[in-house]
Coordinates of C-alpha atoms and ligand atoms in Angstrom, one line a residue:
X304 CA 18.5 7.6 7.8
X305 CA 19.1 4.2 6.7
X306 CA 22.2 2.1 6.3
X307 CA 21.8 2.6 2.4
X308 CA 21.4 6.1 2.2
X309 CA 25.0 6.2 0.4
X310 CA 24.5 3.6 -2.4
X311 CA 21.4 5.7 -3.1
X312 CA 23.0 8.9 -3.4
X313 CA 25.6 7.5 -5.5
X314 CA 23.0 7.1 -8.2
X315 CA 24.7 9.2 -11.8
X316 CA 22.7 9.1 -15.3
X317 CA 24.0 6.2 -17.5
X318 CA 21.7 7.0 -20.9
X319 CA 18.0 7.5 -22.1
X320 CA 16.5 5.1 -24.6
X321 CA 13.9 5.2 -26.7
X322 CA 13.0 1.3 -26.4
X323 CA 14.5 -1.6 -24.6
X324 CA 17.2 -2.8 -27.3
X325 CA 19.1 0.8 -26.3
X326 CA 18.8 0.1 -22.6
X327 CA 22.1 -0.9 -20.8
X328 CA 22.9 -5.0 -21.0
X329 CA 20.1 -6.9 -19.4
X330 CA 21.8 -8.1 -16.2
X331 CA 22.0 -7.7 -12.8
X332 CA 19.1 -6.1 -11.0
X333 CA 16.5 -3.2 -12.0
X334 CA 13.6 -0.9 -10.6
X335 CA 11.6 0.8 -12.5
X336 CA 9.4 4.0 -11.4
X337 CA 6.7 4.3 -13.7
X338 CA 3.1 5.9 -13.3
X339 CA 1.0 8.9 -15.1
X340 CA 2.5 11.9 -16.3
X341 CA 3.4 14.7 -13.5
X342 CA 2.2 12.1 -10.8
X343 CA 6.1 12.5 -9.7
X344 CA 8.2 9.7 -10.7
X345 CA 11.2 12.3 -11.5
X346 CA 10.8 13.9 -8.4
X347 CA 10.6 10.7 -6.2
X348 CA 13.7 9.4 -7.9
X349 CA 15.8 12.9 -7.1
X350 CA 14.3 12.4 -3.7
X351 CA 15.4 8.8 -3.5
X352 CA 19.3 9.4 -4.2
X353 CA 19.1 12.9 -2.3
X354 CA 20.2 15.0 -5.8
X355 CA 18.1 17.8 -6.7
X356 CA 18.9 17.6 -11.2
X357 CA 19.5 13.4 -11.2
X358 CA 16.2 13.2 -13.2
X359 CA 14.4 15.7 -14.9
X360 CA 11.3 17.1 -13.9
X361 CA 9.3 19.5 -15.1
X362 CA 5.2 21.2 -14.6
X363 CA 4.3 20.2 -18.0
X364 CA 3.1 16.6 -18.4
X365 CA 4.4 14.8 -20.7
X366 CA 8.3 15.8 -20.1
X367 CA 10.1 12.3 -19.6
X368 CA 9.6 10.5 -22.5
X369 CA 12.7 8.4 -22.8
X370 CA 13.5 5.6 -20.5
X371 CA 16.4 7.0 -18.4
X372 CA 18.7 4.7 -17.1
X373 CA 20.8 5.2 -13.9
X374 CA 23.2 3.1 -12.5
X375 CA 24.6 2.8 -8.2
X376 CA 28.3 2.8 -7.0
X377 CA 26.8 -1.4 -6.8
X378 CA 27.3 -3.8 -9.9
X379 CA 24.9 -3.5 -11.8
X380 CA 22.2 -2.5 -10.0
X381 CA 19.9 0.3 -11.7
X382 CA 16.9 2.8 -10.9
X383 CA 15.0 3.5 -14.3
X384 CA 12.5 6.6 -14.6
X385 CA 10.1 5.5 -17.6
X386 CA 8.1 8.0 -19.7
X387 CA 4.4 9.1 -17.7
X388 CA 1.2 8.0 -19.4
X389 CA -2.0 9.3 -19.6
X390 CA -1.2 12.9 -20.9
X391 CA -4.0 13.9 -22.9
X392 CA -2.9 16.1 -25.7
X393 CA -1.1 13.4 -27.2
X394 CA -1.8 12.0 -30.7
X395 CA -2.9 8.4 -30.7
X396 CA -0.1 7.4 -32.6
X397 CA 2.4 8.5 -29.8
X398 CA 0.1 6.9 -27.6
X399 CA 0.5 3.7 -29.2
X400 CA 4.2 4.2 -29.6
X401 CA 4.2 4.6 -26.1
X402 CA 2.1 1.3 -25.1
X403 CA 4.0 -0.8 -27.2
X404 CA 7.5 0.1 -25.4
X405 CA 6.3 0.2 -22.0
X406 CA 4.6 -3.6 -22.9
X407 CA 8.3 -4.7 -24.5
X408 CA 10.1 -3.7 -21.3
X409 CA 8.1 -4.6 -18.8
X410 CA 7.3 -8.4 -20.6
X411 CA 11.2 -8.7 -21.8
X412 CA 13.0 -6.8 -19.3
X413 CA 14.7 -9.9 -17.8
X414 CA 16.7 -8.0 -14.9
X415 CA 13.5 -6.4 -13.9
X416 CA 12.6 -6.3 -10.4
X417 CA 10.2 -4.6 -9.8
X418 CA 8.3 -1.2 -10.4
X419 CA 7.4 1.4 -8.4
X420 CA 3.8 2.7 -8.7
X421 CA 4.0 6.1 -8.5
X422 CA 0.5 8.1 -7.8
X423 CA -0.3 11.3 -7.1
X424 CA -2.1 10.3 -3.5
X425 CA -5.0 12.7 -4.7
X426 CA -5.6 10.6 -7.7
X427 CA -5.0 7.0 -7.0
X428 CA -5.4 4.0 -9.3
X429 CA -6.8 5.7 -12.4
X430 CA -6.9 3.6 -15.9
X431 CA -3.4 3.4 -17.1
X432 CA -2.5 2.7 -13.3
X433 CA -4.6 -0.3 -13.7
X434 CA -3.1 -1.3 -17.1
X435 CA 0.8 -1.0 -15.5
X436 CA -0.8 -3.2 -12.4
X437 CA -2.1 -6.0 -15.0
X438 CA 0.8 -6.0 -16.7
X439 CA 3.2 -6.2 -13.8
X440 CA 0.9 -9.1 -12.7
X441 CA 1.4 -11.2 -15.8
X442 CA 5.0 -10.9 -15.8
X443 CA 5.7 -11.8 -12.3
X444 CA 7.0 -8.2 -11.5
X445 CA 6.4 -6.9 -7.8
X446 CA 4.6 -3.7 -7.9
X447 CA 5.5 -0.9 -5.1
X448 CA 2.2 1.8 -4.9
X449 CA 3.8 5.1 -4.2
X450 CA 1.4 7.4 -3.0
X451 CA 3.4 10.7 -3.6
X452 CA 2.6 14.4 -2.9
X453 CA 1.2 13.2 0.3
X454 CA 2.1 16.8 2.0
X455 CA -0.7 17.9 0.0
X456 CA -3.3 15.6 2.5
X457 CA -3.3 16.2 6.3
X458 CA -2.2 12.8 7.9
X459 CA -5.3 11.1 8.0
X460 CA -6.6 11.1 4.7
X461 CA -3.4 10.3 3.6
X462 CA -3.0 6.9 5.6
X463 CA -6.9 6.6 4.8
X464 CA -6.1 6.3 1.0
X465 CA -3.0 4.2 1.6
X466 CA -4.7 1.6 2.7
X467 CA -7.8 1.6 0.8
X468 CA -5.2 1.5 -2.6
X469 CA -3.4 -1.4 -0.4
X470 CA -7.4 -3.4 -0.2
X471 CA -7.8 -2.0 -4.1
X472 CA -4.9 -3.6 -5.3
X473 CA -5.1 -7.1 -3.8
X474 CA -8.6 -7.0 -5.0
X475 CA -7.4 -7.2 -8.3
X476 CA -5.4 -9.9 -7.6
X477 CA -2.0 -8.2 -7.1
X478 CA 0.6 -8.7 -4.1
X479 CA 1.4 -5.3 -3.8
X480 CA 2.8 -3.1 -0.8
X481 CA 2.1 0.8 -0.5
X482 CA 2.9 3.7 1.1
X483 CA 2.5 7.8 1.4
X484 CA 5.8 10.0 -0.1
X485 CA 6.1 13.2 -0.5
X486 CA 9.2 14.9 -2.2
X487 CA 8.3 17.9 -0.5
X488 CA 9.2 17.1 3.0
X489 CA 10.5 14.2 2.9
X490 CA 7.7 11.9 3.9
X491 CA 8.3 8.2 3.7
X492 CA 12.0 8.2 2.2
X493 CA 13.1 5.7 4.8
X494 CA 10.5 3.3 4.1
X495 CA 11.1 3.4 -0.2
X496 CA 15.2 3.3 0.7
X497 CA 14.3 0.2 2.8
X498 CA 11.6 -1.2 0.1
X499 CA 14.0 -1.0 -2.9
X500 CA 17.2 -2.1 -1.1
X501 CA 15.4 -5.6 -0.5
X502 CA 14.4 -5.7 -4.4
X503 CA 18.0 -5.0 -5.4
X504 CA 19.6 -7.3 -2.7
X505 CA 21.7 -4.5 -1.7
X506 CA 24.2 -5.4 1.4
X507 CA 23.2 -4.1 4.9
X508 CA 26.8 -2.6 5.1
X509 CA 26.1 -2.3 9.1
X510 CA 26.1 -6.2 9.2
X511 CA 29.1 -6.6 7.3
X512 CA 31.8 -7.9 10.0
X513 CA 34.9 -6.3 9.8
X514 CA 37.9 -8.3 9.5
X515 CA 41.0 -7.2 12.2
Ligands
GTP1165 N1 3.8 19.3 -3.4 C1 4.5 18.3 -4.0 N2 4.7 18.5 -5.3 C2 5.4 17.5 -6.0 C3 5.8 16.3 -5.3 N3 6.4 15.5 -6.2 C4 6.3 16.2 -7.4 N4 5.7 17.4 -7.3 C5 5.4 18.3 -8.4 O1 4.7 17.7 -9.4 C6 5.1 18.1 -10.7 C7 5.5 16.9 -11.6 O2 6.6 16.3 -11.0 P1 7.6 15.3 -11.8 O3 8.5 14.7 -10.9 O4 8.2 16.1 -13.0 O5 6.5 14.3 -12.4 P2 6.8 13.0 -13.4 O6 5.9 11.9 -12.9 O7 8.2 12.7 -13.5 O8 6.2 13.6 -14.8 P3 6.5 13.2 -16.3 O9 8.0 13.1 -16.5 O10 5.8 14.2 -17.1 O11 5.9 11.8 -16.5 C8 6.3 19.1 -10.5 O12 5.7 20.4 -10.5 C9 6.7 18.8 -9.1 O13 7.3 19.8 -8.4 C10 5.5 16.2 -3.9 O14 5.9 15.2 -3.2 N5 4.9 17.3 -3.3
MG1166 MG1 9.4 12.7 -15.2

């Protein structure tokens, strides 16, 4: 439990775009969960706000493919679940299509915080992870490495990998955090709650003094 379990579970569907101009006004404060196709983005965002249909998931890769907006019960703050890449039976041309959206909103995204990472902890830091990490580094956007399916690991090799994706990542020159998740059993929900209620500057409500 943690003091912002509510303003995550308040999270509703606002729309799906196909590219940035369609996304909700460019204000406040966003996070984005992005990462390879059936690495479990959808499933870490229905995890995250504690609903079991917010985003759609789905066993065959390739099944979000529109950027889906969703807003909290706080102004103007918004979790985003962006279309996977790497999905191989993909003409180029979709490919392409694909690049050149993700490049738009993560260079023009102005209320972009920061993006979550998400990798299957089995198969860290493949090539299109290392594309989103270069990108987020160019545009000043803080980059959150979620290691997800992490019940599938005992333990130890799953802390093992965390941090040798942590010493990965800052040795490619990005000032990124990490951690294990698993949707399954909850593993590391806390810690991501925590994580992305400092990106959005949510209020603690607990430290809110009352007034008599
Ligand atoms: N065991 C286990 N399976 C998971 C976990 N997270 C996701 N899965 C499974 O992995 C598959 C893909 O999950 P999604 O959440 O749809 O993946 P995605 O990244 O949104 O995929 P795309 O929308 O295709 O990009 C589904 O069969 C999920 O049930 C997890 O933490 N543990
Ligand atoms: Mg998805």
């Amino acid at each position: 439990m943690t003091p912002f379990d509510p303003i995550f579970q308040s999270a509703y569907f606002i729309k799906s775009a196909e590219k940035l101009s369609q996304c909700p006004l460019d204000q406040g404060l966003e996070v984005a969960f992005a990462g390879r196709s059936n690495a479990g983005k959808s499933t870490s965002l229905n995890t995250l706000a504690n609903q079991r249909k917010l985003a759609r998931t789905s066993k065959t890769p390739g099944r979000t493919q529109l950027i889906n907006c969703f807003g909290l019960n706080v102004d103007d703050r918004r979790l985003v679940d962006l279309p996977g890449y790497g999905f191989a039976k993909v003409p180029v041309a979709m490919k392409e299509n694909w690049q050149a959206h993700m490049q738009d909103y993560l260079m023009n995204r102005r209320s972009l915080v920061g993006v979550v990472l998400v990798m299957d902890i089995r198969h860290p830091l493949k090539e299109f992870d290392d594309m989103m990490l270069a990108w987020a580094a160019n545009n000043n956007v803080k980059v959150h490495a979620l290691l997800t399916k992490s019940d599938k690991l005992k333990r130890g090799p799953a802390q093992a990998t965390m941090l040798k994706v942590k010493k990965e990542m800052k040795a490619r020159g990005v000032e990124a955090s990490a951690q294990t998740f698993s949707g399954l059993n909850g593993d590391g929900v806390d810690e991501l709650r925590i994580k992305l209620a400092g990106w959005l500057e949510l209020e603690n409500p607990n430290e809110i003094p009352v007034n008599l």
